[in-house]
mmCIF file of C-alpha atoms in Angstrom:
data_model
loop_
_atom_site.group_PDB
_atom_site.id
_atom_site.type_symbol
_atom_site.label_atom_id
_atom_site.label_comp_id
_atom_site.label_asym_id
_atom_site.label_seq_id
_atom_site.Cartn_x
_atom_site.Cartn_y
_atom_site.Cartn_z
ATOM 1 C CA MET A 135 45.357 -16.477 33.054
ATOM 2 C CA LEU A 136 45.463 -20.134 33.780
ATOM 3 C CA LEU A 137 47.223 -22.543 36.382
ATOM 4 C CA LEU A 138 48.780 -25.380 35.487
ATOM 5 C CA HIS A 139 48.037 -28.424 38.029
ATOM 6 C CA ASP A 140 50.683 -31.506 38.090
ATOM 7 C CA ARG A 141 48.599 -34.667 38.981
ATOM 8 C CA SER A 142 49.678 -38.440 38.410
ATOM 9 C CA SER A 143 51.779 -37.331 34.959
ATOM 10 C CA GLN A 144 48.103 -35.254 33.782
ATOM 11 C CA VAL A 145 48.330 -31.897 33.909
ATOM 12 C CA ARG A 146 44.868 -30.442 34.714
ATOM 13 C CA VAL A 147 44.198 -27.600 33.641
ATOM 14 C CA ILE A 148 42.208 -25.049 35.486
ATOM 15 C CA ARG A 149 41.228 -21.336 35.439
ATOM 16 C CA ILE A 150 42.772 -18.475 38.016
ATOM 17 C CA ASP A 151 39.752 -17.225 39.013
ATOM 18 C CA MET A 152 38.630 -20.238 40.576
ATOM 19 C CA PHE A 153 41.142 -21.119 42.533
ATOM 20 C CA ALA A 154 43.093 -18.160 43.986
ATOM 21 C CA TYR A 155 45.840 -20.145 45.551
ATOM 22 C CA THR A 156 48.975 -21.881 44.152
ATOM 23 C CA CYS A 157 51.358 -23.917 46.096
ATOM 24 C CA LEU A 158 54.268 -21.508 45.997
ATOM 25 C CA HIS A 159 51.185 -18.793 47.520
ATOM 26 C CA ILE A 160 49.458 -19.805 50.266
ATOM 27 C CA LYS A 161 48.794 -18.237 53.290
ATOM 28 C CA LYS A 162 49.007 -19.872 56.092
ATOM 29 C CA ILE A 163 47.240 -18.259 58.990
ATOM 30 C CA PRO A 164 49.528 -18.948 62.377
ATOM 31 C CA ILE A 165 47.081 -20.408 65.542
ATOM 32 C CA ARG A 166 47.581 -18.553 68.963
ATOM 33 C CA MET A 167 46.692 -21.087 71.697
ATOM 34 C CA ASP A 168 47.171 -18.748 74.106
ATOM 35 C CA ALA A 169 44.376 -18.081 76.671
ATOM 36 C CA GLN A 170 43.323 -15.431 75.158
ATOM 37 C CA ARG A 171 41.676 -17.099 72.592
ATOM 38 C CA ASN A 172 39.170 -15.462 69.874
ATOM 39 C CA ALA A 173 35.493 -15.045 71.291
ATOM 40 C CA LEU A 174 34.651 -14.808 67.599
ATOM 41 C CA GLU A 175 35.755 -18.504 67.071
ATOM 42 C CA ILE A 176 33.707 -20.516 64.777
ATOM 43 C CA PHE A 177 33.750 -24.310 64.668
ATOM 44 C CA VAL A 178 31.817 -26.343 62.069
ATOM 45 C CA ARG A 179 30.975 -31.049 62.553
ATOM 46 C CA ALA A 180 32.589 -31.650 59.319
ATOM 47 C CA GLN A 181 28.999 -33.689 57.371
ATOM 48 C CA PHE A 182 31.618 -36.154 54.669
ATOM 49 C CA ASP A 183 34.315 -37.358 54.247
ATOM 50 C CA TYR A 184 36.811 -35.509 52.212
ATOM 51 C CA ASP A 185 40.866 -36.108 50.842
ATOM 52 C CA PRO A 186 42.751 -33.262 49.075
ATOM 53 C CA LEU A 187 44.847 -35.994 47.382
ATOM 54 C CA GLU A 188 42.132 -36.941 45.725
ATOM 55 C CA ASP A 189 40.696 -33.555 44.853
ATOM 56 C CA GLU A 190 41.286 -32.573 41.757
ATOM 57 C CA LEU A 191 39.196 -29.303 42.395
ATOM 58 C CA ILE A 192 42.171 -28.218 44.726
ATOM 59 C CA PRO A 193 44.951 -26.062 44.154
ATOM 60 C CA CYS A 194 47.672 -27.938 46.289
ATOM 61 C CA ALA A 195 47.010 -31.342 47.661
ATOM 62 C CA GLN A 196 49.970 -30.847 50.207
ATOM 63 C CA ALA A 197 48.373 -27.421 51.539
ATOM 64 C CA GLY A 198 44.928 -29.008 52.200
ATOM 65 C CA ILE A 199 43.650 -30.877 55.210
ATOM 66 C CA ALA A 200 42.316 -34.268 55.435
ATOM 67 C CA PHE A 201 38.901 -34.771 57.523
ATOM 68 C CA ARG A 202 36.065 -37.092 58.443
ATOM 69 C CA THR A 203 32.662 -37.095 59.155
ATOM 70 C CA GLY A 204 31.842 -36.047 63.135
ATOM 71 C CA ASP A 205 35.272 -33.839 62.787
ATOM 72 C CA ILE A 206 35.042 -30.718 64.366
ATOM 73 C CA LEU A 207 36.780 -28.208 62.687
ATOM 74 C CA GLN A 208 38.084 -24.566 64.474
ATOM 75 C CA ILE A 209 37.736 -21.988 60.696
ATOM 76 C CA ILE A 210 40.709 -20.242 60.878
ATOM 77 C CA SER A 211 39.871 -17.509 56.995
ATOM 78 C CA LYS A 212 37.007 -17.464 54.820
ATOM 79 C CA ASP A 213 38.252 -14.641 53.031
ATOM 80 C CA ASP A 214 38.272 -17.470 49.923
ATOM 81 C CA HIS A 215 35.118 -17.649 47.887
ATOM 82 C CA HIS A 216 36.077 -21.741 47.117
ATOM 83 C CA TRP A 217 38.736 -22.627 49.962
ATOM 84 C CA TRP A 218 38.542 -21.945 53.681
ATOM 85 C CA GLN A 219 41.139 -22.158 55.676
ATOM 86 C CA ALA A 220 41.027 -24.141 59.052
ATOM 87 C CA ARG A 221 42.500 -27.476 61.659
ATOM 88 C CA LYS A 222 41.164 -30.154 63.274
ATOM 89 C CA ASP A 223 39.681 -29.042 66.600
ATOM 90 C CA ASN A 224 42.779 -29.826 69.387
ATOM 91 C CA ALA A 225 45.323 -30.322 66.818
ATOM 92 C CA ALA A 226 48.282 -28.045 66.719
ATOM 93 C CA GLY A 227 50.307 -26.699 63.883
ATOM 94 C CA SER A 228 48.901 -23.905 60.898
ATOM 95 C CA ALA A 229 45.256 -24.589 58.864
ATOM 96 C CA GLY A 230 45.250 -25.865 55.592
ATOM 97 C CA LEU A 231 42.460 -26.001 52.662
ATOM 98 C CA ILE A 232 38.863 -27.650 53.324
ATOM 99 C CA PRO A 233 35.616 -26.442 50.259
ATOM 100 C CA SER A 234 33.963 -23.728 50.785
ATOM 101 C CA PRO A 235 30.245 -25.079 51.650
ATOM 102 C CA GLU A 236 29.216 -23.275 48.141
ATOM 103 C CA LEU A 237 31.991 -25.080 47.047
ATOM 104 C CA GLN A 238 31.519 -28.358 47.836
ATOM 105 C CA GLU A 239 27.249 -28.360 46.671
ATOM 106 C CA TRP A 240 28.228 -27.518 43.125
ATOM 107 C CA ARG A 241 30.415 -30.502 43.465
ATOM 108 C CA ILE A 242 27.712 -32.685 44.510
ATOM 109 C CA ALA A 243 25.091 -31.238 41.740
ATOM 110 C CA CYS A 244 27.247 -32.209 39.245
ATOM 111 C CA MET A 245 27.544 -35.585 40.392
ATOM 112 C CA SER A 246 24.366 -35.805 40.264
ATOM 113 C CA MET A 247 23.746 -34.845 37.728
ATOM 114 C CA GLU A 248 26.624 -36.807 35.959
ATOM 115 C CA LYS A 249 25.255 -39.445 37.626
ATOM 116 C CA ASN A 250 21.805 -38.998 36.616
ATOM 117 C CA LYS A 251 23.218 -38.799 32.714
ATOM 118 C CA GLN A 252 24.873 -41.410 33.000
ATOM 119 C CA GLU A 253 21.874 -44.221 33.527
ATOM 120 C CA GLN A 254 19.995 -42.029 31.116
ATOM 121 C CA ASP A 255 21.794 -43.259 28.882
ATOM 122 C CA ALA A 256 22.131 -46.612 29.853
ATOM 123 C CA GLU A 257 19.054 -46.205 29.150
ATOM 124 C CA GLY A 258 18.857 -44.080 25.817
ATOM 125 C CA GLU A 259 17.147 -41.082 26.885
ATOM 126 C CA GLY A 260 19.991 -38.925 26.518
ATOM 127 C CA GLY A 261 20.548 -36.223 30.046
ATOM 128 C CA CYS A 262 23.278 -34.234 30.772
ATOM 129 C CA SER A 263 25.776 -33.336 28.472
ATOM 130 C CA SER A 264 29.237 -31.741 29.232
ATOM 131 C CA HIS A 265 26.747 -28.691 29.235
ATOM 132 C CA THR A 266 23.238 -29.434 30.572
ATOM 133 C CA GLU A 267 20.297 -27.434 30.761
ATOM 134 C CA GLY A 268 18.792 -26.790 33.577
ATOM 135 C CA CYS A 269 14.701 -26.052 34.033
ATOM 136 C CA ASP A 270 15.048 -22.366 33.838
ATOM 137 C CA GLY A 271 17.452 -22.426 30.972
ATOM 138 C CA SER A 272 20.199 -21.881 32.564
ATOM 139 C CA THR A 273 23.400 -23.956 31.116
ATOM 140 C CA VAL A 274 25.373 -26.313 33.643
ATOM 141 C CA ASN A 275 29.032 -27.447 33.147
ATOM 142 C CA CYS A 276 29.670 -30.565 34.531
ATOM 143 C CA SER A 277 32.629 -31.136 32.534
ATOM 144 C CA ILE A 278 35.246 -30.310 35.451
ATOM 145 C CA PHE A 279 34.247 -33.595 37.009
ATOM 146 C CA GLY A 280 34.967 -35.817 34.073
ATOM 147 C CA ARG A 281 38.093 -37.115 31.996
ATOM 148 C CA LYS A 282 38.139 -34.213 30.378
ATOM 149 C CA LYS A 283 38.405 -31.138 31.832
ATOM 150 C CA LYS A 284 36.801 -27.518 29.521
ATOM 151 C CA GLN A 285 36.953 -24.592 30.992
ATOM 152 C CA TYR A 286 35.599 -24.090 34.134
ATOM 153 C CA LYS A 287 31.397 -21.882 33.725
ATOM 154 C CA ASP A 288 30.181 -20.033 36.166
ATOM 155 C CA LYS A 289 29.214 -22.343 38.611
ATOM 156 C CA TYR A 290 26.000 -19.691 40.280
ATOM 157 C CA LEU A 291 24.112 -20.961 37.670
ATOM 158 C CA ALA A 292 23.437 -23.997 39.032
ATOM 159 C CA LYS A 293 21.850 -23.616 41.636
ATOM 160 C CA HIS A 294 19.168 -21.850 39.031
ATOM 161 C CA ASN A 295 19.588 -25.784 38.463
ATOM 162 C CA ALA A 296 16.172 -28.126 40.037
ATOM 163 C CA VAL A 297 18.693 -30.396 40.940
ATOM 164 C CA PHE A 298 19.866 -27.654 44.245
ATOM 165 C CA ASP A 299 16.212 -28.068 45.106
ATOM 166 C CA GLN A 300 16.182 -31.761 44.376
ATOM 167 C CA LEU A 301 19.074 -32.428 47.085
ATOM 168 C CA ASP A 302 19.246 -33.036 50.333
ATOM 169 C CA LEU A 303 23.033 -30.480 50.713
ATOM 170 C CA VAL A 304 25.145 -30.697 53.950
ATOM 171 C CA THR A 305 28.342 -29.920 53.877
ATOM 172 C CA TYR A 306 29.482 -27.940 57.214
ATOM 173 C CA GLU A 307 27.424 -27.605 60.691
ATOM 174 C CA GLU A 308 28.175 -24.068 62.708
ATOM 175 C CA VAL A 309 28.711 -26.152 66.274
ATOM 176 C CA VAL A 310 29.547 -25.531 69.828
ATOM 177 C CA LYS A 311 31.532 -26.806 72.662
ATOM 178 C CA LEU A 312 28.711 -26.525 75.767
ATOM 179 C CA PRO A 313 30.223 -27.743 79.237
ATOM 180 C CA TYR A 314 29.599 -30.008 81.676
ATOM 181 C CA PRO A 315 26.423 -29.929 83.296
ATOM 182 C CA ALA A 316 25.278 -26.480 82.338
ATOM 183 C CA PHE A 317 24.002 -28.889 78.787
ATOM 184 C CA GLN A 318 23.142 -32.278 79.316
ATOM 185 C CA ARG A 319 21.240 -33.969 76.557
ATOM 186 C CA ARG A 320 18.412 -35.520 77.279
ATOM 187 C CA THR A 321 17.329 -37.872 74.973
ATOM 188 C CA LEU A 322 18.417 -41.201 73.287
ATOM 189 C CA VAL A 323 18.185 -41.776 69.843
ATOM 190 C CA LEU A 324 18.710 -46.019 68.227
ATOM 191 C CA LEU A 325 18.950 -46.238 64.858
ATOM 192 C CA GLY A 326 19.473 -48.613 62.208
ATOM 193 C CA ALA A 327 18.272 -51.403 60.156
ATOM 194 C CA HIS A 328 15.103 -52.901 60.250
ATOM 195 C CA GLY A 329 16.133 -56.601 61.978
ATOM 196 C CA VAL A 330 19.495 -55.215 63.539
ATOM 197 C CA GLY A 331 18.671 -55.036 66.922
ATOM 198 C CA ARG A 332 17.351 -51.422 68.392
ATOM 199 C CA ARG A 333 14.428 -52.448 70.326
ATOM 200 C CA HIS A 334 16.416 -56.161 72.465
ATOM 201 C CA ILE A 335 18.746 -53.162 73.284
ATOM 202 C CA LYS A 336 16.420 -50.878 74.091
ATOM 203 C CA ASN A 337 14.517 -52.924 76.675
ATOM 204 C CA THR A 338 17.355 -54.444 77.886
ATOM 205 C CA ILE A 339 18.946 -50.330 79.005
ATOM 206 C CA ILE A 340 15.580 -49.391 80.352
ATOM 207 C CA SER A 341 15.356 -53.408 82.849
ATOM 208 C CA LYS A 342 18.589 -52.168 83.720
ATOM 209 C CA HIS A 343 17.966 -48.821 84.908
ATOM 210 C CA PRO A 344 14.109 -47.902 84.865
ATOM 211 C CA ASP A 345 15.428 -45.156 87.560
ATOM 212 C CA LYS A 346 17.269 -43.231 84.146
ATOM 213 C CA TYR A 347 15.709 -43.950 80.915
ATOM 214 C CA ALA A 348 12.367 -44.630 79.639
ATOM 215 C CA TYR A 349 10.391 -45.841 75.969
ATOM 216 C CA PRO A 350 7.484 -42.998 75.580
ATOM 217 C CA ILE A 351 4.304 -45.607 76.069
ATOM 218 C CA PRO A 352 2.286 -45.405 71.766
ATOM 219 C CA HIS A 353 -0.997 -44.062 71.163
ATOM 220 C CA THR A 354 -3.792 -46.337 69.936
ATOM 221 C CA THR A 355 -6.434 -46.489 68.178
ATOM 222 C CA ARG A 356 -7.452 -50.537 69.025
ATOM 223 C CA PRO A 357 -10.113 -50.842 71.177
ATOM 224 C CA PRO A 358 -8.834 -51.741 74.933
ATOM 225 C CA ARG A 359 -7.987 -55.449 75.211
ATOM 226 C CA SER A 360 -8.980 -56.852 79.390
ATOM 227 C CA ASP A 361 -6.393 -57.088 80.782
ATOM 228 C CA GLU A 362 -4.562 -53.096 79.148
ATOM 229 C CA GLU A 363 -5.119 -50.404 80.627
ATOM 230 C CA ASN A 364 -4.853 -47.081 79.887
ATOM 231 C CA GLY A 365 -1.364 -45.143 79.905
ATOM 232 C CA ARG A 366 0.442 -48.851 80.651
ATOM 233 C CA ASN A 367 1.984 -50.074 77.530
ATOM 234 C CA TYR A 368 -0.554 -47.399 74.972
ATOM 235 C CA TYR A 369 -3.027 -44.779 75.296
ATOM 236 C CA PHE A 370 -6.101 -44.996 73.535
ATOM 237 C CA VAL A 371 -8.107 -42.178 71.625
ATOM 238 C CA SER A 372 -10.192 -42.197 69.031
ATOM 239 C CA HIS A 373 -9.907 -42.437 65.498
ATOM 240 C CA ASP A 374 -10.748 -38.347 65.309
ATOM 241 C CA GLU A 375 -8.754 -37.704 67.768
ATOM 242 C CA MET A 376 -6.355 -38.673 66.935
ATOM 243 C CA MET A 377 -6.140 -37.629 62.949
ATOM 244 C CA ALA A 378 -6.412 -33.857 64.971
ATOM 245 C CA ASP A 379 -3.392 -34.129 67.120
ATOM 246 C CA ILE A 380 -1.901 -35.576 63.468
ATOM 247 C CA ALA A 381 -3.057 -31.819 62.309
ATOM 248 C CA ALA A 382 -1.778 -30.182 65.097
ATOM 249 C CA ASN A 383 1.488 -31.903 64.526
ATOM 250 C CA GLU A 384 1.755 -33.722 67.903
ATOM 251 C CA TYR A 385 3.304 -36.226 67.343
ATOM 252 C CA LEU A 386 6.895 -37.474 66.321
ATOM 253 C CA GLU A 387 5.920 -40.984 64.109
ATOM 254 C CA TYR A 388 3.146 -42.687 63.766
ATOM 255 C CA GLY A 389 1.706 -45.426 61.048
ATOM 256 C CA THR A 390 -1.165 -48.162 60.617
ATOM 257 C CA HIS A 391 -1.393 -51.594 61.563
ATOM 258 C CA GLU A 392 -4.501 -54.016 61.243
ATOM 259 C CA ASP A 393 -6.800 -51.442 61.003
ATOM 260 C CA ALA A 394 -5.578 -49.814 64.037
ATOM 261 C CA MET A 395 -3.220 -46.284 63.918
ATOM 262 C CA TYR A 396 -0.228 -46.635 66.115
ATOM 263 C CA GLY A 397 2.053 -42.974 66.938
ATOM 264 C CA THR A 398 4.772 -41.492 69.312
ATOM 265 C CA LYS A 399 3.442 -38.412 70.779
ATOM 266 C CA LEU A 400 5.410 -35.570 71.666
ATOM 267 C CA GLU A 401 4.250 -35.078 74.831
ATOM 268 C CA THR A 402 4.816 -38.187 76.622
ATOM 269 C CA ILE A 403 8.631 -37.799 75.071
ATOM 270 C CA ARG A 404 8.357 -34.352 77.423
ATOM 271 C CA LYS A 405 6.649 -36.110 80.312
ATOM 272 C CA ILE A 406 10.234 -38.660 80.440
ATOM 273 C CA HIS A 407 12.107 -35.228 80.753
ATOM 274 C CA GLU A 408 9.759 -34.331 83.286
ATOM 275 C CA GLU A 409 10.795 -36.997 85.632
ATOM 276 C CA GLY A 410 14.363 -36.452 85.340
ATOM 277 C CA ARG A 411 15.385 -38.969 82.808
ATOM 278 C CA MET A 412 16.108 -40.134 79.526
ATOM 279 C CA ALA A 413 13.758 -40.879 76.756
ATOM 280 C CA ILE A 414 15.314 -43.067 73.996
ATOM 281 C CA LEU A 415 13.453 -43.661 70.897
ATOM 282 C CA ASP A 416 14.351 -46.395 68.138
ATOM 283 C CA VAL A 417 12.510 -44.606 65.853
ATOM 284 C CA GLU A 418 12.862 -43.761 62.009
ATOM 285 C CA PRO A 419 15.425 -41.422 60.600
ATOM 286 C CA GLN A 420 12.802 -38.822 59.776
ATOM 287 C CA ALA A 421 12.148 -37.950 62.694
ATOM 288 C CA LEU A 422 15.331 -35.971 63.309
ATOM 289 C CA LYS A 423 14.152 -33.070 61.504
ATOM 290 C CA VAL A 424 11.808 -32.860 64.703
ATOM 291 C CA LEU A 425 14.415 -34.219 67.342
ATOM 292 C CA ARG A 426 17.480 -32.221 66.976
ATOM 293 C CA THR A 427 16.620 -29.778 68.776
ATOM 294 C CA ALA A 428 17.551 -27.401 71.710
ATOM 295 C CA GLU A 429 14.444 -29.308 73.751
ATOM 296 C CA PHE A 430 14.967 -32.819 72.573
ATOM 297 C CA ALA A 431 18.622 -32.526 72.662
ATOM 298 C CA PRO A 432 19.639 -36.009 71.164
ATOM 299 C CA TYR A 433 21.962 -38.107 71.235
ATOM 300 C CA VAL A 434 22.034 -39.676 67.930
ATOM 301 C CA VAL A 435 23.288 -43.862 67.550
ATOM 302 C CA PHE A 436 23.531 -45.802 65.110
ATOM 303 C CA ILE A 437 23.395 -49.956 65.299
ATOM 304 C CA ALA A 438 25.570 -50.656 62.159
ATOM 305 C CA ALA A 439 25.138 -54.344 60.511
ATOM 306 C CA PRO A 440 28.349 -56.536 60.732
ATOM 307 C CA ALA A 441 29.395 -56.931 57.368
ATOM 308 C CA PHE A 442 27.740 -59.662 55.524
ATOM 309 C CA ALA A 443 31.351 -61.872 54.880
ATOM 310 C CA ASN A 444 32.108 -61.632 58.754
ATOM 311 C CA VAL A 445 28.260 -62.927 59.642
ATOM 312 C CA THR A 446 28.175 -65.830 57.205
ATOM 313 C CA ASP A 447 31.381 -66.928 59.089
ATOM 314 C CA LYS A 448 30.045 -66.781 62.077
ATOM 315 C CA ILE A 449 27.100 -69.012 60.924
ATOM 316 C CA THR A 450 28.604 -71.697 62.425
ATOM 317 C CA SER A 451 26.852 -71.680 66.106
ATOM 318 C CA GLU A 452 23.618 -72.402 66.977
ATOM 319 C CA ASN A 453 20.578 -70.477 66.890
ATOM 320 C CA TYR A 454 23.462 -67.027 65.398
ATOM 321 C CA ILE A 455 20.734 -64.965 64.029
ATOM 322 C CA LEU A 456 18.208 -65.530 65.858
ATOM 323 C CA ASN A 457 20.286 -64.782 69.202
ATOM 324 C CA ILE A 458 22.194 -61.507 67.435
ATOM 325 C CA PHE A 459 18.566 -59.868 65.070
ATOM 326 C CA GLU A 460 15.303 -59.731 65.119
ATOM 327 C CA PHE A 461 15.613 -61.760 61.600
ATOM 328 C CA ASP A 462 13.149 -60.505 59.546
ATOM 329 C CA GLY A 463 14.875 -60.969 56.277
ATOM 330 C CA SER A 464 18.268 -62.236 55.150
ATOM 331 C CA LEU A 465 21.854 -61.356 56.783
ATOM 332 C CA GLU A 466 22.660 -59.409 52.908
ATOM 333 C CA ARG A 467 19.373 -57.265 52.657
ATOM 334 C CA LEU A 468 20.259 -55.911 56.295
ATOM 335 C CA ALA A 469 23.858 -54.989 55.689
ATOM 336 C CA LYS A 470 22.983 -52.846 52.397
ATOM 337 C CA GLU A 471 20.742 -51.055 54.037
ATOM 338 C CA SER A 472 21.932 -50.759 57.115
ATOM 339 C CA ASP A 473 24.668 -49.207 54.321
ATOM 340 C CA MET A 474 22.210 -47.623 52.266
ATOM 341 C CA LEU A 475 21.451 -45.739 55.523
ATOM 342 C CA LYS A 476 24.657 -44.585 57.119
ATOM 343 C CA GLN A 477 25.082 -42.977 53.083
ATOM 344 C CA ALA A 478 22.278 -41.479 53.767
ATOM 345 C CA TYR A 479 22.329 -40.134 56.948
ATOM 346 C CA GLY A 480 25.362 -40.209 58.408
ATOM 347 C CA HIS A 481 26.062 -37.110 59.184
ATOM 348 C CA PHE A 482 23.147 -36.793 61.796
ATOM 349 C CA PHE A 483 25.216 -39.877 63.869
ATOM 350 C CA ASP A 484 27.277 -39.149 66.904
ATOM 351 C CA LEU A 485 28.393 -42.764 67.591
ATOM 352 C CA THR A 486 27.818 -45.431 65.763
ATOM 353 C CA ILE A 487 28.897 -48.801 66.810
ATOM 354 C CA VAL A 488 28.603 -52.765 64.962
ATOM 355 C CA ASN A 489 26.075 -54.942 66.178
ATOM 356 C CA ASN A 490 28.810 -57.964 66.238
ATOM 357 C CA ASP A 491 27.801 -58.777 69.709
ATOM 358 C CA LEU A 492 24.280 -57.626 71.731
ATOM 359 C CA ASP A 493 25.810 -57.863 75.114
ATOM 360 C CA GLU A 494 29.171 -55.616 73.738
ATOM 361 C CA THR A 495 26.368 -53.747 71.899
ATOM 362 C CA ILE A 496 24.906 -52.810 75.011
ATOM 363 C CA ALA A 497 28.119 -52.028 77.606
ATOM 364 C CA GLN A 498 29.476 -49.673 74.260
ATOM 365 C CA LEU A 499 26.573 -48.061 74.157
ATOM 366 C CA GLU A 500 26.065 -47.722 78.667
ATOM 367 C CA ALA A 501 29.832 -46.037 78.219
ATOM 368 C CA ALA A 502 28.703 -43.855 75.484
ATOM 369 C CA ILE A 503 25.519 -42.418 77.269
ATOM 370 C CA GLU A 504 27.850 -42.126 80.888
ATOM 371 C CA ARG A 505 30.580 -39.652 79.219
ATOM 372 C CA VAL A 506 28.379 -38.046 77.334
ATOM 373 C CA HIS A 507 26.430 -37.875 80.695
ATOM 374 C CA THR A 508 30.213 -36.366 82.362
ATOM 375 C CA THR A 509 31.879 -34.250 79.779
ATOM 376 C CA PRO A 510 31.566 -31.224 77.687
ATOM 377 C CA GLN A 511 29.273 -32.119 74.184
ATOM 378 C CA TRP A 512 29.215 -29.927 70.859
ATOM 379 C CA VAL A 513 25.718 -29.151 69.566
ATOM 380 C CA PRO A 514 24.502 -27.117 66.950
ATOM 381 C CA VAL A 515 24.613 -23.672 66.786
ATOM 382 C CA SER A 516 20.679 -23.638 66.697
ATOM 383 C CA TRP A 517 20.458 -25.217 69.601
ATOM 384 C CA VAL A 518 22.365 -22.162 71.874
ATOM 385 C CA TYR A 519 21.374 -19.379 70.121
#
């Protein structure tokens, strides 16, 4: 049995066994707003942007709800395998359709394979045809995303393809709302492109509020200079000691500079927390794999570079670039790196601030931290259970 779905004067033919809804037969579940709310309510944070009007797979675009990365959604029904029903938190009205995690993962995998096909075709090496053979010999149908829609091939076969192992597939993260003051964020993580001004922002906030914020003192294997005291600017350790601690996973980050090793040890972050202060970190985004736990309870702020065009328009005042950025390359590079970070890690950001002006950025950040410390917080369920 087939469903004919008209979109933009084109007829889309999609198998009815994939999509269990039509515009005429969608059962919407009413939302009860009384005090006796279901104790088993499920809330998720969206980790991708979605617009049903641009989704060729949804059986009825008018029944879908649009959302942005970071939006909190209340899941009303997961009865259908491909289309969940949900509503935005604190939004009145009926539930709408959103893609299930499995459908969204399949979509991302097929789009990735199609992209690889196009890149390989451009190099004359062939690649993913409309039916691609996976590493295990399984067949995956990617053609549903092309202009010519063919019959749907069992999407579960795609899970055996290496694409699912190579991609970092993100859809929704289950969250829970914790009340103030029972829960407090313990770590402020500043992410951003190299040279966007994170170091200046961090140092300014710590100098203004040394009783509230601190930066973990790094460890290094280089010998101390005559005017340096161990534990003040650095902890000085031997190379063997540092390598042993790295092997024991005691470092958040580490690297080498001029034949000496430098790193941030996790115990230095814990020490700041024990002192009742918030640790401020300007780290690489990969560090979030360690930090996004109940122990460190991070608030992740992305310091975004202003649009390249906006910055070049402002280069009329003397030393504008040097005053705004820790400039170590072209402004165009800075903007591109910022965009790449947002695309790759945007689902981890609690807040994004565009650094058009350092003083304004610091003021926005201070206001945001104040809100975080005085309002209930949505956090991953894994931090609680």
